[in-house]
Short mmCIF file of C-alpha atoms and ligand atoms in Angstrom, two decimals:
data_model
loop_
_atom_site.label_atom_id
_atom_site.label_comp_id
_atom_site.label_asym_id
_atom_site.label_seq_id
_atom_site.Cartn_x
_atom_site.Cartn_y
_atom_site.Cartn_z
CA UNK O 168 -40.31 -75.66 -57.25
CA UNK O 169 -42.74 -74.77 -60.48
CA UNK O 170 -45.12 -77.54 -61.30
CA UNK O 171 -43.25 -78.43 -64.69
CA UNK O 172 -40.30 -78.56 -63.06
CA UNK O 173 -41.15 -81.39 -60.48
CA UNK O 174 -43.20 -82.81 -63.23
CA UNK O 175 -39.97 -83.22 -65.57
CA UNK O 176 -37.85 -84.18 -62.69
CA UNK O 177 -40.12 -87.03 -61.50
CA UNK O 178 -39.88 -88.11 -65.07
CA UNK O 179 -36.07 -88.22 -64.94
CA UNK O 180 -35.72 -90.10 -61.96
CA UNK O 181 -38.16 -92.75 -63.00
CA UNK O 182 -36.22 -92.86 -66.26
CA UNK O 183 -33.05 -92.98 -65.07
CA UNK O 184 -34.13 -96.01 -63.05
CA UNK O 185 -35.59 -97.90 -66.00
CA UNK O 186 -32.60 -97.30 -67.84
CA UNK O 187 -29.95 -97.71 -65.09
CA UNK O 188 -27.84 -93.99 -65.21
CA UNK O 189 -26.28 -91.85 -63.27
CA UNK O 190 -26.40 -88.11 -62.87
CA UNK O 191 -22.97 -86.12 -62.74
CA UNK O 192 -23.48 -82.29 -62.97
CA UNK O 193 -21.27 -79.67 -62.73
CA UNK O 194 -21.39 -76.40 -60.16
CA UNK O 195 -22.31 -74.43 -63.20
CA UNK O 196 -25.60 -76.30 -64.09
CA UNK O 197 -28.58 -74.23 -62.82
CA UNK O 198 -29.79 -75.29 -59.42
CA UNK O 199 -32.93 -77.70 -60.32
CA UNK O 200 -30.44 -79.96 -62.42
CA UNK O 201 -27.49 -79.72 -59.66
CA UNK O 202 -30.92 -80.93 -57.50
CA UNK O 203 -31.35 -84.00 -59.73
CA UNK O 204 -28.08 -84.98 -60.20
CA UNK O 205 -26.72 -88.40 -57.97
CA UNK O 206 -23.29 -86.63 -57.86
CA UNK O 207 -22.41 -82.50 -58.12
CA UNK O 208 -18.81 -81.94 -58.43
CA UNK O 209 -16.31 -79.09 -60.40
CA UNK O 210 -13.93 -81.08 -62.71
CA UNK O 211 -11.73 -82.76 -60.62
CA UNK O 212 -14.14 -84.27 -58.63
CA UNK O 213 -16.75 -85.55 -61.33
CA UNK O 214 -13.81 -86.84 -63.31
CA UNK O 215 -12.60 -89.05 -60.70
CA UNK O 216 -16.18 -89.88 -59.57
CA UNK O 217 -16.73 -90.97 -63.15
CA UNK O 218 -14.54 -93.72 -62.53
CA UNK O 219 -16.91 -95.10 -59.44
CA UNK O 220 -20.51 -95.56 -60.55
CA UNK O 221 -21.70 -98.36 -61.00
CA UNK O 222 -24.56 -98.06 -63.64
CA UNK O 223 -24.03 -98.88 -67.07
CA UNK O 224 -25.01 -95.24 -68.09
CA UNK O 225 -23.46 -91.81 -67.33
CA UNK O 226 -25.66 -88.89 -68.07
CA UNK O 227 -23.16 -85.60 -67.75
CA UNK O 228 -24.60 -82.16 -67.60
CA UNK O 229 -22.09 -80.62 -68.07
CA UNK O 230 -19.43 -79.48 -71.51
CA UNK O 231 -18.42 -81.44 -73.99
CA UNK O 232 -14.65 -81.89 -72.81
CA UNK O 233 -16.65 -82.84 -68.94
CA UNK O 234 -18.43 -85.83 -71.09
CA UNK O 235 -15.37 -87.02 -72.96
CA UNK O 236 -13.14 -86.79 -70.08
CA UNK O 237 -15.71 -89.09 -68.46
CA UNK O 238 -15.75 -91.43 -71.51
CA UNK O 239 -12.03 -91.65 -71.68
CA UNK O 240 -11.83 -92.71 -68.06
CA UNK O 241 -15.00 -95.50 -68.29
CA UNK O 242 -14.38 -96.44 -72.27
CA UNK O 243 -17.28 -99.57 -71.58
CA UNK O 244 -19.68 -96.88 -69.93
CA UNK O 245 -22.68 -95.43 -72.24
CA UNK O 246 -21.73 -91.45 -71.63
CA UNK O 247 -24.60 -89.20 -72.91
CA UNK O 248 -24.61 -85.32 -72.79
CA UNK O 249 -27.61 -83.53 -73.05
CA UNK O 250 -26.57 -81.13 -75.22
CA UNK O 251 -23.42 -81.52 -77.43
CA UNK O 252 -23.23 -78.06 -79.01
CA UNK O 253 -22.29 -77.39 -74.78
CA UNK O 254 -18.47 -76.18 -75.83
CA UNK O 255 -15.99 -74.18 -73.75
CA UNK O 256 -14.58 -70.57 -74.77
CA UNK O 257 -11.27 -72.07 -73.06
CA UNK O 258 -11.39 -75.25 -75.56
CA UNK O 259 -12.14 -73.11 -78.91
CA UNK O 260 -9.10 -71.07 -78.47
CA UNK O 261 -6.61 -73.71 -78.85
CA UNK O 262 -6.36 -75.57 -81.72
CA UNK O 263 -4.78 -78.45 -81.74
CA UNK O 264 -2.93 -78.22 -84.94
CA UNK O 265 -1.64 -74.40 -84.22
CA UNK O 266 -0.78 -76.27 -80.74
CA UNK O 267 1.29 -78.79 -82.48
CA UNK O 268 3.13 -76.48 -84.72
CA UNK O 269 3.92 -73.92 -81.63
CA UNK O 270 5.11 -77.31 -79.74
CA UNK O 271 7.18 -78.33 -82.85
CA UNK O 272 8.67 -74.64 -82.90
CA UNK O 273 9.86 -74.95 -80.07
CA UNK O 274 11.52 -77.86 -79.98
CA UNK O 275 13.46 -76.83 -83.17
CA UNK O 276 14.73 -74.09 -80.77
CA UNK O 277 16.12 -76.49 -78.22
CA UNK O 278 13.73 -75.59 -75.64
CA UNK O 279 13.02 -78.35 -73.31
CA UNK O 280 9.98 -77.86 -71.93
CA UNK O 281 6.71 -80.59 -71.15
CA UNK O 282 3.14 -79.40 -71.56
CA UNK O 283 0.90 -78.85 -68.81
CA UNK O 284 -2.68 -78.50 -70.12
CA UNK O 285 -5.88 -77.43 -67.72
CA UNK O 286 -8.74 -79.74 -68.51
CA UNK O 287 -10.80 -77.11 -70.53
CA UNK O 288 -9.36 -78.45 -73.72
CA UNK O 289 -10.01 -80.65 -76.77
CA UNK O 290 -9.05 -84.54 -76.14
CA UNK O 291 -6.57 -83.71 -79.27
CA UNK O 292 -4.49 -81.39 -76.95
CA UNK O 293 -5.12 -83.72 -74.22
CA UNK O 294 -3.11 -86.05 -76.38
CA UNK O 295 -0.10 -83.61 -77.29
CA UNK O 296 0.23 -82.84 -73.47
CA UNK O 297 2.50 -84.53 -70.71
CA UNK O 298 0.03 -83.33 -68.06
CA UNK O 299 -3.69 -82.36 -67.23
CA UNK O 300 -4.32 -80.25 -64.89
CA UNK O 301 -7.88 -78.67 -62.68
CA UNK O 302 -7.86 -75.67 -60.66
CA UNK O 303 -7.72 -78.42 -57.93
CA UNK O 304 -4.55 -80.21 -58.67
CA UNK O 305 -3.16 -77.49 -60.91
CA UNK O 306 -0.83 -76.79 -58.54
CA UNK O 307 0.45 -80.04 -56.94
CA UNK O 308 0.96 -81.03 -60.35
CA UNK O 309 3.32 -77.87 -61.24
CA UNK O 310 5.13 -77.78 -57.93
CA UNK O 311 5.57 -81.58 -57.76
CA UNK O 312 5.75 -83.56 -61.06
CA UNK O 313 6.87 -81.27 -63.76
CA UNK O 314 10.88 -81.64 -63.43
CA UNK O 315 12.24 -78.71 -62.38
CA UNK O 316 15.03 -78.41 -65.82
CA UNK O 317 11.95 -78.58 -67.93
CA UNK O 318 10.24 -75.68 -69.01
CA UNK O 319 5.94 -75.49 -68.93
CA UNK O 320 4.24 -74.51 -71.68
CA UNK O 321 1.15 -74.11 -69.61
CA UNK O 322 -2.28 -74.09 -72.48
CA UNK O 323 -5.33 -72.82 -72.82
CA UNK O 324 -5.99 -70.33 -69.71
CA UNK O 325 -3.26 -67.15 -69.50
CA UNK O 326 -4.76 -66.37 -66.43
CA UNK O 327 -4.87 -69.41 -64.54
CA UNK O 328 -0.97 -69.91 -65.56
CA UNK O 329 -0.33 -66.74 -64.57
CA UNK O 330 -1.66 -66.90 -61.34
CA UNK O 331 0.37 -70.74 -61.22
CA UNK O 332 3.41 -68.69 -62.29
CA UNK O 333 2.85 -66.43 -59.16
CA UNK O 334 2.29 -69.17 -56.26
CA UNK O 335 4.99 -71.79 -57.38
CA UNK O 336 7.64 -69.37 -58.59
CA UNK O 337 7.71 -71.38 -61.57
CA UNK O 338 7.78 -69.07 -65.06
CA UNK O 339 5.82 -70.66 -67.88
CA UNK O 340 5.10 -70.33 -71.71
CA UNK O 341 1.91 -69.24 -71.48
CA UNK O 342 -1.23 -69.85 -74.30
CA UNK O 343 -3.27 -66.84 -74.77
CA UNK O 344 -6.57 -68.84 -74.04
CA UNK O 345 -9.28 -67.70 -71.92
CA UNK O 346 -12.53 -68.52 -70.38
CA UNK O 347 -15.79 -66.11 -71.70
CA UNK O 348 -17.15 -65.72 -68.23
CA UNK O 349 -14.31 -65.60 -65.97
CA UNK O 350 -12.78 -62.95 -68.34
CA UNK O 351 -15.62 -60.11 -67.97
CA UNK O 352 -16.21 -59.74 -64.45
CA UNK O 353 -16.83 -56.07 -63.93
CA UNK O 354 -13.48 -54.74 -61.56
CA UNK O 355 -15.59 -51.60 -61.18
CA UNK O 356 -18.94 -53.25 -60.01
CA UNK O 357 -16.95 -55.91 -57.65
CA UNK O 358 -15.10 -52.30 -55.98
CA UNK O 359 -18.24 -51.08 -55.15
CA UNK O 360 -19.95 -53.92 -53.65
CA UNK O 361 -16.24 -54.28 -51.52
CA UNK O 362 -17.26 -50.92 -50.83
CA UNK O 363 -20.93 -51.44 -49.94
CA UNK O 364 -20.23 -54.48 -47.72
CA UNK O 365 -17.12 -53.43 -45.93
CA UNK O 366 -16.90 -57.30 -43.64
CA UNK O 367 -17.53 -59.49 -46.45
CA UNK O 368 -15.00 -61.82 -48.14
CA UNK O 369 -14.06 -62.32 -51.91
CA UNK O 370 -13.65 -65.14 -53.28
CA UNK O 371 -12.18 -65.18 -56.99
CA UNK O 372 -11.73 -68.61 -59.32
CA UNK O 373 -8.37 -68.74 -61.05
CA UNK O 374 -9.54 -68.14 -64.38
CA UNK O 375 -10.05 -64.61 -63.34
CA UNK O 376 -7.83 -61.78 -64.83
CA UNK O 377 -4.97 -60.55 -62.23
CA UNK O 378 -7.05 -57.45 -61.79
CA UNK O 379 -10.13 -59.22 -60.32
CA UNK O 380 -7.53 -61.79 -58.57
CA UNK O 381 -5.69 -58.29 -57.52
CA UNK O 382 -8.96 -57.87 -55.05
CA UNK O 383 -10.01 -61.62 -53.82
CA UNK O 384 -9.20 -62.29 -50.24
CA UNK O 385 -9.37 -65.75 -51.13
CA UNK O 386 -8.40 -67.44 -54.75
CA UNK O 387 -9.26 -71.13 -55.59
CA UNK O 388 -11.69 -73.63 -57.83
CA UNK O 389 -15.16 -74.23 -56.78
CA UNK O 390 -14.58 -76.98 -54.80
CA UNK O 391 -11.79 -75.24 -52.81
CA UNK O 392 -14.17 -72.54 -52.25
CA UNK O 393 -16.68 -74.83 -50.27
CA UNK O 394 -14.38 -75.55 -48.21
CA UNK O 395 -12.93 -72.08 -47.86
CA UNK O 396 -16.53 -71.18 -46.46
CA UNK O 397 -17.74 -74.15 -44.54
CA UNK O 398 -14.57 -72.61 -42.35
CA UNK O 399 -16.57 -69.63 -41.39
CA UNK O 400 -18.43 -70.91 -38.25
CA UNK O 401 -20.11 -67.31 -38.03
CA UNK O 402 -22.38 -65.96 -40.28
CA UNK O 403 -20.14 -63.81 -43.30
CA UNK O 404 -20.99 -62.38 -46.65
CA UNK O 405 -19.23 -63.35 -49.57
CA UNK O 406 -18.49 -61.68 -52.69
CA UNK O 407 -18.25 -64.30 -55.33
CA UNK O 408 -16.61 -64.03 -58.52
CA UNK O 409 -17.31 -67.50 -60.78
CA UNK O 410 -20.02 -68.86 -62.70
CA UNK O 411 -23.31 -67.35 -60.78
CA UNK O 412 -24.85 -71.16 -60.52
CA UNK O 413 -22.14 -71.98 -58.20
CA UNK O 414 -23.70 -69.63 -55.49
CA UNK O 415 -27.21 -72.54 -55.55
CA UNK O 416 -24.43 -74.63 -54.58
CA UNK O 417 -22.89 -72.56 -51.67
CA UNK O 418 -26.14 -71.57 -50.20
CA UNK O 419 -26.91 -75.27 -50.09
CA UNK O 420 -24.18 -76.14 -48.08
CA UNK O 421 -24.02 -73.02 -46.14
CA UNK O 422 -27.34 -71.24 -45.27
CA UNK O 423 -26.23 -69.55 -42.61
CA UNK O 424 -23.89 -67.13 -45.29
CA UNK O 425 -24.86 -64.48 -47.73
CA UNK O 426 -23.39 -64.72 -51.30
CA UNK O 427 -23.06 -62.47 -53.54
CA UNK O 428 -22.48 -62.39 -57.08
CA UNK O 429 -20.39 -59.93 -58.89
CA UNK O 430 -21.77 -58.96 -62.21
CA UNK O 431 -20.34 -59.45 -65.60
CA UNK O 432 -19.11 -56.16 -67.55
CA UNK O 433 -21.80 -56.84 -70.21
CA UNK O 434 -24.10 -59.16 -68.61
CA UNK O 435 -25.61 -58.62 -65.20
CA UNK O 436 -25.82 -62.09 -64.50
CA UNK O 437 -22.68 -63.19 -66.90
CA UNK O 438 -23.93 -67.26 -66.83
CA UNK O 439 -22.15 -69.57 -69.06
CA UNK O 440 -23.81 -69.92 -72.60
CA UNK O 441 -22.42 -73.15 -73.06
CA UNK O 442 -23.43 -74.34 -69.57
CA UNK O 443 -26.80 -73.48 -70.30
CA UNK O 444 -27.50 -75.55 -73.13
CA UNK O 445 -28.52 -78.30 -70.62
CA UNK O 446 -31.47 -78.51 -69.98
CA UNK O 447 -34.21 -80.74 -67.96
CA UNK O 448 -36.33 -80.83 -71.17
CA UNK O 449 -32.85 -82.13 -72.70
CA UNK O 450 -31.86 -84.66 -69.96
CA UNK O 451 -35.06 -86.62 -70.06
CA UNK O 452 -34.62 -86.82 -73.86
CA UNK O 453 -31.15 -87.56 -73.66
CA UNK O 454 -32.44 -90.88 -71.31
CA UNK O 455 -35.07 -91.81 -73.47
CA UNK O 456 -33.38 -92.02 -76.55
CA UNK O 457 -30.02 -93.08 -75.31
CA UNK O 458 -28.48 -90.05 -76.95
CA UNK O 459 -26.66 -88.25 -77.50
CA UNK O 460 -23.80 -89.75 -77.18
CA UNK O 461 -19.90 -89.41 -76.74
CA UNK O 462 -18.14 -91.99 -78.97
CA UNK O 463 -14.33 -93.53 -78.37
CA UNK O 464 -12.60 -90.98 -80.85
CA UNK O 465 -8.67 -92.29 -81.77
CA UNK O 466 -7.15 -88.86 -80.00
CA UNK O 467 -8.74 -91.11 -77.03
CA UNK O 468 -6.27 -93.71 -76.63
CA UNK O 469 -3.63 -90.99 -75.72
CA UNK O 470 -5.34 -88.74 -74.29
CA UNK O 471 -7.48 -90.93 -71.60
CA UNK O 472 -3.02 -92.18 -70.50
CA UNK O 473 -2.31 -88.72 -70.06
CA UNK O 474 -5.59 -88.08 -67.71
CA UNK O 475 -5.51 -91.15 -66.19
CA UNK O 476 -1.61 -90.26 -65.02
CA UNK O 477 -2.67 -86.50 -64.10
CA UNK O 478 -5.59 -87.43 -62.36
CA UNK O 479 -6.07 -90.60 -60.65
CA UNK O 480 -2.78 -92.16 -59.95
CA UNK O 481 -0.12 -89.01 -60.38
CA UNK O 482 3.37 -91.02 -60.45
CA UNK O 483 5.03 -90.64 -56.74
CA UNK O 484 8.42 -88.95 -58.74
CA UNK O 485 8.20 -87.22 -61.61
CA UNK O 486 10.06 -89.11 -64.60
CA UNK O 487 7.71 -88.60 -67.28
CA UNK O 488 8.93 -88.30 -71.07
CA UNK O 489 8.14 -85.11 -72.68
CA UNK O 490 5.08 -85.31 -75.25
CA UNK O 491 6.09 -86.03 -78.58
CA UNK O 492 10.00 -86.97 -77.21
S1 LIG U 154 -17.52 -71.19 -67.60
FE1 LIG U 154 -15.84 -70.71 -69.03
S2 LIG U 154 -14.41 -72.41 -68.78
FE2 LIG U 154 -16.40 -73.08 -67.92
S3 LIG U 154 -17.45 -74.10 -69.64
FE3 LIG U 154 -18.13 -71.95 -69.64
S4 LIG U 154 -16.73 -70.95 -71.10
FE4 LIG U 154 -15.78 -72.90 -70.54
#
């Protein structure tokens, strides 16, 4: 590790002692914040973890819908993102008024239908939603708790609905959202490394187009794909289409495997913008001024019931009243 770095991380810990915080950080933080944090996790995971700790503060590296979903679920805890220009490609591209008035359309054309919305999202859609949904419990939540003479309008990520619409059988109205990253891998590139290394393994996250899905032996959200490769007791390669910080992750919990990333179609190492905003620079400042930081907004009060239902104590049958019924 650079000098700086250990210099700036020593400086974090210390701080986040004085001050009494916790680190959560996301699979898609570079490696020497993933390194500091007290608790690395994809969505579902840090959400529910938010709900454990202890400390009076919550530092989250991570996007801004990561830190408000952690707010929503500890209102008394002091949740402070690094960065809060750190958006989400999948969050800009729904709006939650053109949301509304597609939701209101619909209903004034009889459909019955409840809204099943994947956690890259405003808290304002949270709030016009029946369900939220990772790429962890995405499909548990389709299969088992939407009732089956409802319809899903399933908002903001086409692809990952599409792939839903595939493994439960279920059709769905799908949003024409998508995520920046997931959305570019080169098909072209990831044939030719197939090609190159004819034993390895691809693994593809569900925000992938069908075409990049088309070629995965092996389809699931980052924590699902841990545990897809802690299964290989030999040593395997691994052809890995997601966020290329995911792979510090994977080679940390699996040294004995090769990873691979595949490239993006315009950027070889196609790393999220928004992800990167974070920095270490940014996380000690974040502790030493106490901000920024994510404030109880009034889309909140909904939107935290609605999360807190979907995500930490699912009902055991599924009698929930459509959004907005
Ligand atoms: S990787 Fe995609 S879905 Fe995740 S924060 Fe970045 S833009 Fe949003």
């Amino acid at each position: 590790m650079p000098a700086v770095v250990e210099d700036i991380s020593a400086e974090i810990r210390d701080l986040k002692k004085k001050v009494g915080a916790t680190i959560l950080a996301h699979y898609y933080q570079e490696g020497e914040i993933q390194e500091l944090a007290d608790i690395t996790g994809d969505s579902l995971k840090l959400a529910r973890e938010a709900t454990k700790v202890e400390s009076p503060v919550i530092v989250f590296c991570g996007v801004l819908f990561m830190a408000e979903t952690a707010k929503m679920l500890n209102p008394k805890k002091k949740v402070l993102l690094p960065d809060p220009k750190a958006g989400c490609s999948l969050v800009d591209s729904c709006p939650p008024d053109k949301l509304a008035r597609y939701q209101e359309m619909l209903r004034e054309n009889g459909r019955k239908f409840q809204t099943v919305t994947y956690i890259n999202s405003s808290a304002k859609v949270k709030a016009l939603s029946d369900w939220v949904v990772t790429s962890g419990n995405a499909e548990d939540v389709v299969r088992n708790m939407v009732p089956a003479e409802y319809e899903i309008l399933f908002v903001p990520d086409q692809h990952l609905g599409r792939y839903l619409q595939e493994v439960t059988g279920r059709p769905m109205i799908l949003w024409n959202g998508s995520c920046m990253v997931h959305e570019i891998f080169s098909v072209q590139d990831l044939l030719k490394m197939k090609k190159q290394h004819p034993g390895a393994k691809t693994l593809a996250h569900p925000e992938c187009p069908a075409n990049v899905l088309g070629h995965a032996d092996y389809v699931g959200g980052t924590e699902a794909m841990i545990k897809y490769v802690e299964g290989y007791a030999e040593p395997t390669t691994f052809i890995v289409a997601t966020e290329p910080n995911m792979l510090w992750q994977l080679e940390r919990r699996t040294p004995r495997h090769t990873f691979l990333p595949v490239p993006g179609i315009t950027c070889a190492c196609n790393k999220c913008p928004h992800m990167a905003l974070n920095t270490l620079e940014k996380i000690r400042d974040c502790l030493l001024n106490g901000s920024p930081e994510i404030t109880w907004q009034p889309e909140f009060d909904k939107a935290k019931d609605v999360l807190a239902r979907s995500l930490l104590n699912p009902p055991a049958t599924a009698k929930v009243q459509p959004a907005g019924d």
